[in-house]
Amino acid sequence: MEQGQTNSDLISNGWFMEKNKQWSGQAFSLEVEKVLEVKQSEFQDIMVFQSKNHGNVLVLDGVIQCTEFDEYCYQEMLAHLALNSHPNPEKVLIIGGGDGGIARECAKHPKVKSVTQCEIDGDVVALSKKYLPSMASGFESPKMNLNIGDGFAFMEKHQNEFDIVISDTSDPVGPAERLFSENYYKLVHAALKEDGILSVQGECMFLHANLIRNLLDFCNGLFAKAAYATSYVPTYPCGQIGYVLASKNAHTNFKKPAIVFNEDEKEKIGFRYYDEEIHENAFVLPRAFKKILAGT
Ligand code: SAM
């Protein structure tokens, strides 16, 4: 989105076109049935529209955050890659995640006892409850404790407390820019218990390979180990998004889940994307991208 533009400016002739400097020269489009709400919050420009074939869509500062059509791909992977890499993920902290989808995934995990969430923008939560109820259902769980405030300030007060921290952020522009800084990762590291695991939205390998390499290099220095996993999400740029996983425990093997569910359990949890086979294969990466990550 250009400076001075609003979300509404990206709709033309009944189509929302996700033009953005972060992926210059390309733009994914969705046909718009009806704009449901437009709101300038204290932090960002928010829009929810009903699309023709992809359900309701949440847009923040010109960028699609989630659609009812394919949100499960992202939410299940960001949450369950981390939860199931830990033998006992009882206490979870989510930073961001205002649509509620990550909270929903964490709350339904049988080993998770409490889910604390810190989202800076109460308007994102309110609009998600109104227009994205299947995601915002996460907020209704008795395991949930939602705080509206800055993730930085929250973590400064909560150290050595969580088994899992999930950073469900928008891209590194706007209010989420600081959530990609070194200071942020140091705070996450301190918020985690000694064998804790971090899962963070890790951007698209086709568009942001250098950012991902820098993030991984930094996490490999700060944590005992770090890795990048990938999944399809058709309505994200290039149809691909990654997840950076980092563990304080040198024995964590991200490629072999510590928790594996039987078929009945998988049905009960309601997985649509995630299972142990997807988990193991999510770390298999294309050759060209592996070379960039290795710096060769
Ligand atoms: N899954 C989607 C994606 O990756 O595009 C959605 C991410 S979720 C909507 C991102 C949320 O992070 C936003 O609601 C935003 O308000 C929140 N956020 C940004 N900066 C934050 C901060 N410093 N502390 C807490 N939440 C923050």
Short mmCIF file of C-alpha atoms and ligand atoms in Angstrom, two decimals:
data_model
loop_
_atom_site.label_atom_id
_atom_site.label_comp_id
_atom_site.label_asym_id
_atom_site.label_seq_id
_atom_site.Cartn_x
_atom_site.Cartn_y
_atom_site.Cartn_z
CA MET A 1 0.00 0.00 0.00
CA GLU A 2 1.34 3.46 -0.88
CA GLN A 3 1.73 6.15 1.79
CA GLY A 4 -1.59 7.90 2.43
CA GLN A 5 -3.64 5.04 0.96
CA THR A 6 -6.34 3.23 2.95
CA ASN A 7 -7.64 -0.35 2.73
CA SER A 8 -10.67 0.91 0.80
CA ASP A 9 -8.37 2.38 -1.88
CA LEU A 10 -7.28 -1.18 -2.71
CA ILE A 11 -10.80 -2.11 -3.86
CA SER A 12 -11.54 -1.37 -7.50
CA ASN A 13 -14.28 -2.74 -9.78
CA GLY A 14 -15.40 -5.17 -7.06
CA TRP A 15 -11.93 -6.68 -6.46
CA PHE A 16 -9.57 -6.19 -3.50
CA MET A 17 -6.01 -6.13 -4.85
CA GLU A 18 -3.21 -6.63 -2.31
CA LYS A 19 -0.68 -4.26 -3.89
CA ASN A 20 2.18 -3.71 -1.47
CA LYS A 21 5.85 -2.70 -1.54
CA GLN A 22 6.67 -5.85 0.45
CA TRP A 23 5.95 -7.92 -2.70
CA SER A 24 6.47 -5.46 -5.50
CA GLY A 25 5.48 -6.51 -9.02
CA GLN A 26 2.78 -8.93 -7.92
CA ALA A 27 -0.65 -8.60 -6.27
CA PHE A 28 -3.08 -11.27 -5.13
CA SER A 29 -6.77 -10.36 -5.63
CA LEU A 30 -10.08 -11.47 -4.14
CA GLU A 31 -13.54 -10.66 -5.45
CA VAL A 32 -15.49 -8.56 -2.95
CA GLU A 33 -19.15 -9.31 -2.21
CA LYS A 34 -19.59 -6.63 0.45
CA VAL A 35 -17.43 -4.45 2.71
CA LEU A 36 -18.58 -5.29 6.24
CA GLU A 37 -16.64 -2.72 8.27
CA VAL A 38 -13.81 -0.21 7.92
CA LYS A 39 -12.13 1.23 11.00
CA GLN A 40 -9.02 3.28 11.69
CA SER A 41 -7.88 2.06 15.12
CA GLU A 42 -5.23 3.67 17.30
CA PHE A 43 -2.67 1.34 15.68
CA GLN A 44 -3.74 0.44 12.17
CA ASP A 45 -6.26 0.63 9.34
CA ILE A 46 -8.70 -2.31 9.72
CA MET A 47 -11.15 -3.66 7.15
CA VAL A 48 -13.32 -6.78 7.08
CA PHE A 49 -15.01 -7.72 3.80
CA GLN A 50 -17.15 -10.61 2.66
CA SER A 51 -15.49 -12.18 -0.37
CA LYS A 52 -17.22 -14.06 -3.16
CA ASN A 53 -15.64 -17.49 -2.57
CA HIS A 54 -13.27 -17.19 0.42
CA GLY A 55 -15.60 -16.21 3.29
CA ASN A 56 -14.93 -13.14 5.40
CA VAL A 57 -11.49 -11.54 5.11
CA LEU A 58 -9.54 -9.47 7.67
CA VAL A 59 -7.22 -6.80 6.22
CA LEU A 60 -4.79 -4.70 8.31
CA ASP A 61 -2.92 -1.81 6.65
CA GLY A 62 -3.61 -3.22 3.19
CA VAL A 63 -2.46 -6.79 3.96
CA ILE A 64 -4.71 -9.86 4.13
CA GLN A 65 -4.35 -11.37 7.62
CA CYS A 66 -6.75 -14.26 7.27
CA THR A 67 -9.69 -15.56 5.26
CA GLU A 68 -12.31 -18.01 6.51
CA PHE A 69 -11.41 -20.17 3.49
CA ASP A 70 -7.83 -21.12 4.42
CA GLU A 71 -7.00 -19.71 7.89
CA TYR A 72 -6.75 -23.24 9.30
CA CYS A 73 -3.57 -23.92 7.29
CA TYR A 74 -1.68 -21.12 9.05
CA GLN A 75 -3.29 -21.33 12.51
CA GLU A 76 -2.80 -25.10 12.88
CA MET A 77 0.81 -25.00 11.72
CA LEU A 78 1.96 -21.98 13.76
CA ALA A 79 0.42 -23.47 16.90
CA HIS A 80 0.87 -27.24 16.60
CA LEU A 81 4.42 -27.36 15.21
CA ALA A 82 5.53 -25.78 18.50
CA LEU A 83 3.03 -27.44 20.86
CA ASN A 84 3.83 -30.93 19.57
CA SER A 85 7.59 -30.36 19.60
CA HIS A 86 7.35 -29.97 23.39
CA PRO A 87 6.59 -33.04 25.56
CA ASN A 88 4.37 -31.08 27.97
CA PRO A 89 3.15 -27.72 26.59
CA GLU A 90 1.02 -26.67 29.58
CA LYS A 91 1.42 -22.89 29.65
CA VAL A 92 1.20 -20.93 26.41
CA LEU A 93 1.67 -17.22 25.65
CA ILE A 94 0.42 -15.74 22.37
CA ILE A 95 1.67 -12.30 21.25
CA GLY A 96 -0.59 -10.65 18.62
CA GLY A 97 -3.11 -13.05 17.10
CA GLY A 98 -6.08 -10.66 17.38
CA ASP A 99 -8.33 -12.78 15.15
CA GLY A 100 -8.36 -15.56 17.79
CA GLY A 101 -7.38 -18.47 15.52
CA ILE A 102 -4.14 -19.30 17.34
CA ALA A 103 -5.96 -19.12 20.68
CA ARG A 104 -8.54 -21.58 19.30
CA GLU A 105 -5.79 -24.03 18.26
CA CYS A 106 -3.93 -23.81 21.58
CA ALA A 107 -7.08 -24.10 23.69
CA LYS A 108 -8.13 -27.35 22.02
CA HIS A 109 -4.76 -29.05 22.61
CA PRO A 110 -5.34 -31.65 25.37
CA LYS A 111 -2.02 -30.93 27.18
CA VAL A 112 -2.46 -27.15 27.26
CA LYS A 113 -3.78 -25.95 30.63
CA SER A 114 -3.64 -22.16 30.17
CA VAL A 115 -3.43 -19.76 27.22
CA THR A 116 -2.41 -16.17 27.91
CA GLN A 117 -2.65 -13.74 25.02
CA CYS A 118 -1.40 -10.18 24.62
CA GLU A 119 -2.79 -8.30 21.60
CA ILE A 120 -2.12 -4.60 21.21
CA ASP A 121 -5.29 -3.67 19.33
CA GLY A 122 -8.66 -4.29 21.02
CA ASP A 123 -10.45 -3.23 17.82
CA VAL A 124 -9.01 -6.24 15.93
CA VAL A 125 -10.37 -8.54 18.65
CA ALA A 126 -13.80 -6.85 18.65
CA LEU A 127 -14.17 -6.98 14.86
CA SER A 128 -12.99 -10.60 14.75
CA LYS A 129 -15.62 -11.55 17.35
CA LYS A 130 -18.24 -9.86 15.16
CA TYR A 131 -17.22 -11.12 11.70
CA LEU A 132 -14.84 -14.09 12.19
CA PRO A 133 -16.64 -16.12 14.88
CA SER A 134 -15.06 -19.45 13.91
CA MET A 135 -11.61 -17.99 14.71
CA ALA A 136 -12.65 -15.79 17.64
CA SER A 137 -14.20 -18.85 19.31
CA GLY A 138 -10.71 -19.29 20.80
CA PHE A 139 -11.36 -16.33 23.10
CA GLU A 140 -14.31 -18.14 24.72
CA SER A 141 -12.27 -21.05 26.11
CA PRO A 142 -12.04 -21.29 29.91
CA LYS A 143 -8.27 -21.79 29.43
CA MET A 144 -8.00 -18.25 27.96
CA ASN A 145 -6.71 -15.10 29.59
CA LEU A 146 -6.73 -12.17 27.10
CA ASN A 147 -4.79 -8.95 27.74
CA ILE A 148 -5.06 -5.90 25.51
CA GLY A 149 -1.65 -4.23 25.46
CA ASP A 150 1.86 -4.23 24.02
CA GLY A 151 3.58 -7.62 23.86
CA PHE A 152 6.92 -6.01 24.79
CA ALA A 153 5.64 -4.47 28.00
CA PHE A 154 3.79 -7.68 28.87
CA MET A 155 6.85 -9.91 28.55
CA GLU A 156 9.02 -7.56 30.58
CA LYS A 157 6.80 -8.47 33.53
CA HIS A 158 6.59 -12.23 32.82
CA GLN A 159 9.86 -14.11 32.88
CA ASN A 160 10.65 -17.83 33.02
CA GLU A 161 6.92 -18.53 32.92
CA PHE A 162 5.84 -20.19 29.65
CA ASP A 163 6.46 -23.54 27.96
CA ILE A 164 5.50 -22.09 24.57
CA VAL A 165 5.47 -18.53 23.18
CA ILE A 166 3.69 -18.04 19.85
CA SER A 167 4.28 -14.81 18.00
CA ASP A 168 1.31 -14.38 15.65
CA THR A 169 2.27 -11.11 14.10
CA SER A 170 1.50 -9.24 10.96
CA ASP A 171 4.41 -8.46 8.61
CA PRO A 172 7.36 -6.34 9.84
CA VAL A 173 5.76 -2.99 8.95
CA GLY A 174 3.33 -0.98 11.10
CA PRO A 175 2.75 -1.98 14.75
CA ALA A 176 4.38 -5.41 14.28
CA GLU A 177 7.74 -4.03 13.06
CA ARG A 178 9.20 -4.23 16.55
CA LEU A 179 8.15 -7.88 16.80
CA PHE A 180 10.97 -8.75 14.39
CA SER A 181 13.70 -6.95 16.39
CA GLU A 182 16.52 -8.61 18.36
CA ASN A 183 15.22 -7.08 21.60
CA TYR A 184 11.90 -8.79 21.08
CA TYR A 185 13.52 -12.22 20.77
CA LYS A 186 15.56 -11.59 23.91
CA LEU A 187 12.33 -10.85 25.78
CA VAL A 188 10.69 -14.03 24.40
CA HIS A 189 13.76 -16.04 25.45
CA ALA A 190 13.44 -14.64 28.99
CA ALA A 191 9.65 -15.28 29.10
CA LEU A 192 10.20 -18.98 28.28
CA LYS A 193 11.01 -21.65 30.86
CA GLU A 194 14.38 -23.37 30.51
CA ASP A 195 13.08 -25.94 27.99
CA GLY A 196 10.61 -23.55 26.31
CA ILE A 197 9.86 -23.27 22.60
CA LEU A 198 9.09 -20.23 20.42
CA SER A 199 7.01 -20.30 17.23
CA VAL A 200 6.90 -17.18 15.12
CA GLN A 201 5.28 -16.24 11.82
CA GLY A 202 8.34 -16.63 9.61
CA GLU A 203 7.40 -14.89 6.34
CA CYS A 204 7.54 -16.17 2.74
CA MET A 205 10.70 -17.91 1.54
CA PHE A 206 10.23 -16.70 -2.06
CA LEU A 207 9.98 -13.03 -1.01
CA HIS A 208 11.94 -12.61 2.21
CA ALA A 209 14.75 -15.17 2.15
CA ASN A 210 17.35 -12.75 3.53
CA LEU A 211 15.13 -11.60 6.38
CA ILE A 212 14.47 -15.26 7.24
CA ARG A 213 18.18 -16.12 7.14
CA ASN A 214 18.99 -13.23 9.48
CA LEU A 215 16.19 -14.21 11.84
CA LEU A 216 17.31 -17.86 11.87
CA ASP A 217 20.97 -16.94 12.38
CA PHE A 218 20.00 -14.71 15.28
CA CYS A 219 17.71 -17.35 16.84
CA ASN A 220 20.39 -20.04 16.43
CA GLY A 221 22.73 -17.82 18.46
CA LEU A 222 20.22 -17.00 21.19
CA PHE A 223 18.43 -20.39 21.52
CA ALA A 224 19.88 -23.91 21.63
CA LYS A 225 18.41 -24.56 18.16
CA ALA A 226 16.18 -23.02 15.52
CA ALA A 227 14.56 -24.18 12.27
CA TYR A 228 12.26 -22.94 9.49
CA ALA A 229 9.15 -24.87 8.48
CA THR A 230 6.82 -24.17 5.57
CA SER A 231 3.16 -24.59 4.62
CA TYR A 232 0.71 -23.68 1.90
CA VAL A 233 -1.69 -20.82 2.61
CA PRO A 234 -3.37 -20.00 -0.73
CA THR A 235 -4.37 -16.40 0.14
CA TYR A 236 -0.93 -15.32 1.46
CA PRO A 237 1.65 -13.85 -0.96
CA CYS A 238 3.01 -16.64 -3.23
CA GLY A 239 0.65 -19.06 -1.44
CA GLN A 240 3.40 -19.94 1.04
CA ILE A 241 4.28 -18.92 4.59
CA GLY A 242 6.94 -20.10 6.99
CA TYR A 243 7.34 -20.58 10.71
CA VAL A 244 10.53 -20.02 12.68
CA LEU A 245 10.77 -22.44 15.59
CA ALA A 246 13.37 -22.01 18.31
CA SER A 247 13.98 -24.08 21.44
CA LYS A 248 15.98 -23.46 24.61
CA ASN A 249 16.37 -27.23 24.92
CA ALA A 250 19.23 -28.69 22.83
CA HIS A 251 17.44 -32.07 22.80
CA THR A 252 14.37 -30.76 20.96
CA ASN A 253 14.06 -32.43 17.57
CA PHE A 254 11.63 -30.28 15.59
CA LYS A 255 11.51 -32.82 12.77
CA LYS A 256 10.13 -35.61 15.02
CA PRO A 257 7.06 -34.50 17.01
CA ALA A 258 7.29 -35.29 20.74
CA ILE A 259 3.48 -35.64 20.83
CA VAL A 260 1.70 -37.78 18.23
CA PHE A 261 -2.09 -38.20 18.26
CA ASN A 262 -4.01 -41.30 17.19
CA GLU A 263 -6.75 -41.00 14.55
CA ASP A 264 -9.58 -40.59 17.10
CA GLU A 265 -7.67 -37.82 18.88
CA LYS A 266 -6.96 -36.05 15.57
CA GLU A 267 -10.67 -36.13 14.70
CA LYS A 268 -11.64 -34.90 18.16
CA ILE A 269 -9.16 -31.98 17.94
CA GLY A 270 -10.50 -31.30 14.44
CA PHE A 271 -7.23 -31.05 12.49
CA ARG A 272 -7.73 -30.10 8.86
CA TYR A 273 -4.09 -29.45 7.88
CA TYR A 274 -1.78 -30.68 10.63
CA ASP A 275 -0.75 -34.24 11.38
CA GLU A 276 2.59 -35.87 12.22
CA GLU A 277 3.41 -36.49 8.54
CA ILE A 278 2.87 -32.81 7.66
CA HIS A 279 4.91 -31.87 10.77
CA GLU A 280 7.93 -33.94 9.71
CA ASN A 281 7.81 -32.81 6.09
CA ALA A 282 7.32 -29.11 6.88
CA PHE A 283 11.08 -28.85 7.45
CA VAL A 284 11.97 -30.20 3.98
CA LEU A 285 12.92 -27.09 1.97
CA PRO A 286 13.74 -26.33 -1.68
CA ARG A 287 17.42 -26.52 -2.61
CA ALA A 288 17.82 -22.86 -3.61
CA PHE A 289 16.32 -21.66 -0.34
CA LYS A 290 18.49 -24.07 1.69
CA LYS A 291 21.56 -22.51 0.05
CA ILE A 292 20.42 -18.99 0.99
CA LEU A 293 19.87 -20.10 4.59
CA ALA A 294 23.33 -21.69 4.65
CA GLY A 295 24.85 -18.53 3.16
CA THR A 296 26.39 -20.49 0.24
N1 SAM B 1 -2.19 -14.67 10.98
C1 SAM B 1 -2.23 -13.42 10.42
C2 SAM B 1 -1.01 -13.06 9.60
O1 SAM B 1 0.08 -13.59 9.82
O2 SAM B 1 -1.12 -12.27 8.68
C3 SAM B 1 -2.69 -12.51 11.43
C4 SAM B 1 -1.80 -11.96 12.45
S1 SAM B 1 -2.60 -11.14 13.78
C5 SAM B 1 -3.99 -10.39 13.15
C6 SAM B 1 -1.39 -9.89 14.04
C7 SAM B 1 -1.71 -9.04 15.23
O3 SAM B 1 -0.50 -8.60 15.87
C8 SAM B 1 -2.51 -7.77 14.90
O4 SAM B 1 -3.83 -7.90 15.36
C9 SAM B 1 -1.73 -6.66 15.62
O5 SAM B 1 -2.58 -5.73 16.25
C10 SAM B 1 -0.88 -7.46 16.61
N2 SAM B 1 0.31 -6.75 17.11
C11 SAM B 1 1.15 -5.94 16.40
N3 SAM B 1 2.09 -5.43 17.21
C12 SAM B 1 1.86 -5.91 18.47
C13 SAM B 1 2.50 -5.75 19.74
N4 SAM B 1 3.58 -4.96 19.88
N5 SAM B 1 1.99 -6.42 20.81
C14 SAM B 1 0.91 -7.22 20.67
N6 SAM B 1 0.26 -7.40 19.49
C15 SAM B 1 0.73 -6.77 18.40
#
